[in-house]
Coordinates of C-alpha atoms in Angstrom, one line a residue:
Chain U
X1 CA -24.6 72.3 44.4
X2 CA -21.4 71.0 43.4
X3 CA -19.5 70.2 46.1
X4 CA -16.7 72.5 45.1
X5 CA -16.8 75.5 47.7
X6 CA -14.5 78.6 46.9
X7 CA -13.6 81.5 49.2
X8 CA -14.0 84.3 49.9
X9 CA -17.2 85.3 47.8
X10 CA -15.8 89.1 47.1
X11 CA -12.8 90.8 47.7
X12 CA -11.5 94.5 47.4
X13 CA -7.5 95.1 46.9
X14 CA -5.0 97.3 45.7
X15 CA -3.0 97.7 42.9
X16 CA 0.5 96.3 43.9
X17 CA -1.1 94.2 46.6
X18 CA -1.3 90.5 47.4
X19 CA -4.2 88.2 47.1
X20 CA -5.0 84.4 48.4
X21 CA -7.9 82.5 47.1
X22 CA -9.1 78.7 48.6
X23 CA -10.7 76.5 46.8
X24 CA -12.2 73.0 48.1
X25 CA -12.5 69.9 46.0
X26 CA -15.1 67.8 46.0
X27 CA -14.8 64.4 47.7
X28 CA -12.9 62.2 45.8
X29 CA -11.5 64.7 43.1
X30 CA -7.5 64.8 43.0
X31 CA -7.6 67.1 40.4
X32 CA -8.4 71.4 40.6
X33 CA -8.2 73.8 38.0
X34 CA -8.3 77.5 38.2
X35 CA -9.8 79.9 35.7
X36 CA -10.2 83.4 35.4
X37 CA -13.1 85.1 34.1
X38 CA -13.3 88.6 33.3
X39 CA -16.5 90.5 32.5
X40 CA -18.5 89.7 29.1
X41 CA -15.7 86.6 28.2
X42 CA -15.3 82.8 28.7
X43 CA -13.7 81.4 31.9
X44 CA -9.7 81.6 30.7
X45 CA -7.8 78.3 31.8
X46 CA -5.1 79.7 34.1
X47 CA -3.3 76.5 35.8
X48 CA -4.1 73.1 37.0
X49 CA -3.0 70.9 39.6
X50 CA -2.9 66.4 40.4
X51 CA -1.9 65.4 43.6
X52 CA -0.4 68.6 44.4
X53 CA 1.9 68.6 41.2
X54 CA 1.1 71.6 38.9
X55 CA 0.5 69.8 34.9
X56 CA -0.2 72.2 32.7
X57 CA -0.7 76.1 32.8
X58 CA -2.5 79.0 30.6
X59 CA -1.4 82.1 29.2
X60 CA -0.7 83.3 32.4
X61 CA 2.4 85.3 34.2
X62 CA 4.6 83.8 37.0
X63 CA 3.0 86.0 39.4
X64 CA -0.3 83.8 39.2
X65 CA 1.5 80.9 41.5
X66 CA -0.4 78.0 43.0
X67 CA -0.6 75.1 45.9
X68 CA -2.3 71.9 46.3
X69 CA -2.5 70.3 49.5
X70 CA -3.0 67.0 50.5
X71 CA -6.5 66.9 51.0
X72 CA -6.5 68.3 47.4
X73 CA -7.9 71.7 48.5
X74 CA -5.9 74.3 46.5
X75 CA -4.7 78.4 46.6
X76 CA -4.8 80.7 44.1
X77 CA -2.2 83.3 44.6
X78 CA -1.5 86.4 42.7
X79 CA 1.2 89.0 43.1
X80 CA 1.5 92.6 42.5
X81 CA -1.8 92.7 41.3
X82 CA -3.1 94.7 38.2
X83 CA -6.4 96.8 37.7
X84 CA -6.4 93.9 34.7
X85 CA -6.7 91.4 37.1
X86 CA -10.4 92.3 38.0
X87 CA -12.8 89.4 37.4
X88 CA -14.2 86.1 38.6
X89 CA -11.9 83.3 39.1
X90 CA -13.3 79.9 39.5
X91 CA -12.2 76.5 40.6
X92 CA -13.1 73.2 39.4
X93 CA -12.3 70.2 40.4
X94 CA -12.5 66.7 38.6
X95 CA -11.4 62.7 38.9
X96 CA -8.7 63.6 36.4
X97 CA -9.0 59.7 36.2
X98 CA -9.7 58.1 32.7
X99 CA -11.9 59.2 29.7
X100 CA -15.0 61.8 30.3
X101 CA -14.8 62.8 33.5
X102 CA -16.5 65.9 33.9
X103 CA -15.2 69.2 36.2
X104 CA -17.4 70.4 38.5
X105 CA -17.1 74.5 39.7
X106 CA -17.6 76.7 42.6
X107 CA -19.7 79.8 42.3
X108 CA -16.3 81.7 41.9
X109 CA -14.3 84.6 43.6
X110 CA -15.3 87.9 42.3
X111 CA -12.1 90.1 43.2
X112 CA -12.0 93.8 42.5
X113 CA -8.7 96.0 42.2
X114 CA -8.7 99.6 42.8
Chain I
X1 CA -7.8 79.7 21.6
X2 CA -11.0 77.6 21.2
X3 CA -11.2 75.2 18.6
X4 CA -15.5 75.6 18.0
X5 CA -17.6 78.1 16.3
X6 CA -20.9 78.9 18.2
X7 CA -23.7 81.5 17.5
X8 CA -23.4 84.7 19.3
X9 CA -26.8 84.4 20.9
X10 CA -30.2 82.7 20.5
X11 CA -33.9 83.0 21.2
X12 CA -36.5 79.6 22.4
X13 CA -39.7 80.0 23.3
X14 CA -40.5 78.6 26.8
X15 CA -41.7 74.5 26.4
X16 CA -39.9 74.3 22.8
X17 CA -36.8 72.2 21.9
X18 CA -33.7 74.4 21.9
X19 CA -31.2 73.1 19.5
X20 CA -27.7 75.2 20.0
X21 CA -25.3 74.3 17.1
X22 CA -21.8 74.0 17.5
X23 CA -18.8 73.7 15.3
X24 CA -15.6 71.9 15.1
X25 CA -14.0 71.0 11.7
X26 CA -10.2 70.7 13.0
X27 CA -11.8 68.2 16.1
X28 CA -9.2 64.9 16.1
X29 CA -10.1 61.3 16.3
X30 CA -9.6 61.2 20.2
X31 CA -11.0 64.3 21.1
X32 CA -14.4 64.4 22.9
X33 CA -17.2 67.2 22.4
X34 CA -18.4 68.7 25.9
X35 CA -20.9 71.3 26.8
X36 CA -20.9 73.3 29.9
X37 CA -23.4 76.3 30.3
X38 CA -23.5 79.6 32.7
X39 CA -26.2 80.9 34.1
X40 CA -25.8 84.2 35.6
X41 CA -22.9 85.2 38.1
X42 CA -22.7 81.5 38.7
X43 CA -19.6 78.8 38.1
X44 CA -20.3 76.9 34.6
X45 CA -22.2 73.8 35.3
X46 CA -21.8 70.4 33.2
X47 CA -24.5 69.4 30.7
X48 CA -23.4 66.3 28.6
X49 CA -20.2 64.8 26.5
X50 CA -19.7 62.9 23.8
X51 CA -17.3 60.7 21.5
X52 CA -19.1 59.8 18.5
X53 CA -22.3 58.7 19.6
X54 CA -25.5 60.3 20.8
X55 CA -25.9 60.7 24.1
X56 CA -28.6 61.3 26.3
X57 CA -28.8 62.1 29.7
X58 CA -31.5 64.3 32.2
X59 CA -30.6 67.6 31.3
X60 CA -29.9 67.4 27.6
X61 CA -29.1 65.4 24.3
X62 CA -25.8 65.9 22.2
X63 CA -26.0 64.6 18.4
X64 CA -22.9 64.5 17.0
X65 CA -22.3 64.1 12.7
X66 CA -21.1 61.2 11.4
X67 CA -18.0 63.3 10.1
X68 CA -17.7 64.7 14.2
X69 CA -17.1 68.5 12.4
X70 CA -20.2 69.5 14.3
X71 CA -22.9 69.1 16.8
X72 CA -26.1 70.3 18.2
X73 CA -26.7 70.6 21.8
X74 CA -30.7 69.9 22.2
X75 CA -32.9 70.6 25.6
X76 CA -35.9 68.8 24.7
X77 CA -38.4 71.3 26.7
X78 CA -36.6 74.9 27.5
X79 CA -37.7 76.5 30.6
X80 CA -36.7 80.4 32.1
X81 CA -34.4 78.6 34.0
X82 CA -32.3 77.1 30.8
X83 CA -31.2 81.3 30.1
X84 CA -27.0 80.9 30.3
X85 CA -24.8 81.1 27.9
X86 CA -23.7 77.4 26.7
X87 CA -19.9 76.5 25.7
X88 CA -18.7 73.8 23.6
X89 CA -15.3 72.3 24.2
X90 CA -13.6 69.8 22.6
X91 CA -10.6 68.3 24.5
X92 CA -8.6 65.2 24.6
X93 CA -10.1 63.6 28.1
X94 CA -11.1 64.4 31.4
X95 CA -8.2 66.2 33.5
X96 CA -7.0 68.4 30.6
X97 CA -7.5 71.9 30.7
X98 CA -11.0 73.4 29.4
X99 CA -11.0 76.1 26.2
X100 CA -13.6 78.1 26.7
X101 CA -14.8 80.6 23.8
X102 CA -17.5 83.1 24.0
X103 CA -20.3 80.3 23.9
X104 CA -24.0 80.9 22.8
X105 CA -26.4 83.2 25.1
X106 CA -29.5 81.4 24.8
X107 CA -32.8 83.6 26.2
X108 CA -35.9 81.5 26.9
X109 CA -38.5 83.8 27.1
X110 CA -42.4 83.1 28.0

């Protein structure tokens, strides 16, 4: 157990719909970063957020958007979605504090578009 | 795109050292070596980092070459449960973004 708890487990949704996904932190992490994984590859970085500021972003288009609150718990959200964006997206949170702190993931959103 | 080279996959025998190799000839002076590994369906969980120095901790030991363009990734007594496929990252400090690459699919087998 990591302390980082993402939700919901699964979700179902249709092309051109709208999708929210929750990640929180663990205690005392002021840092989350999300990730997308699709099936058979390595976790792809998509953004990441400190103290609710977004510093630094992947490969990714503007309708993968983000929030972090101030409790440091975050949302994923992604518009008009794609068959494409089928996979697991995970969170992880970290210190973001000095040298070699290590993230720390939840077990991940599997999200399936149809 | 990820700056290592790891094997595609890899087989240990259950109770033997598995030593996962790991590449990274364009690594810079301030860049650290991490190792993160997946087990199935499951968020990827932190094993061990590095500088330039072995480290050691419960889980695993990292040696890393004098020159830093590659390192080995060693758990000392492999059990069933140590099947996952295992990333190596290099990145400049905590709270920059991960690059993950395909990683090494180690199976321990009985």
């Amino acid at each position: 157990e990591t302390g980082v708890t993402q939700s919901p487990t699964h979700l179902i949704k249709t092309r051109g719909q709208q999708v929210t996904l929750r990640c929180s932190s663990q205690s005392g992490h002021n840092t989350v970063s999300w990730y997308q994984q699709a099936l058979g590859q390595g976790p792809q970085f998509i953004f990441q957020y400190y103290r609710e500021e977004e510093n630094g972003r992947g490969n990714f288009p503007p309708r993968f958007s983000g929030l972090q609150f101030p409790n440091y718990s975050s949302e994923l959200n992604v518009n008009a979605l794609e068959l494409d964006d089928s996979a697991l997206y995970l969170c992880a949170s970290s210190s973001g504090a000095g040298k070699g702190g290590e993230a720390f993931f939840g077990q991940g959103t599997r999200l399936t578009v149809v | 795109d990820a700056k290592t080279t790891q094997p595609t996959s890899m087989d240990c025998a259950e109770g033997r050292a598995a030593n996962l190799p790991c590449n990274h000839s364009t690594i810079s002076g301030n860049e650290y070596v991490y190792w993160y590994r997946q087990i199935h369906s499951q968020g990827p969980q932190y094993i061990i980092h590095g500088l330039k120095n072995n480290e050691t901790n419960e889980m695993a030991s990292l040696i890393i070459t004098e020159d830093r363009k590659s390192s080995t990734l060693i758990l000392p007594h492999a059990t069933l449960r140590d099947t996952a496929v295992y990333y190596c990252i290099v990145r400049f400090q905590a709270g920059t973004a991960l690059i993950f690459g395909k990683g090494t699919t180690l199976s321990v087998s009985s």
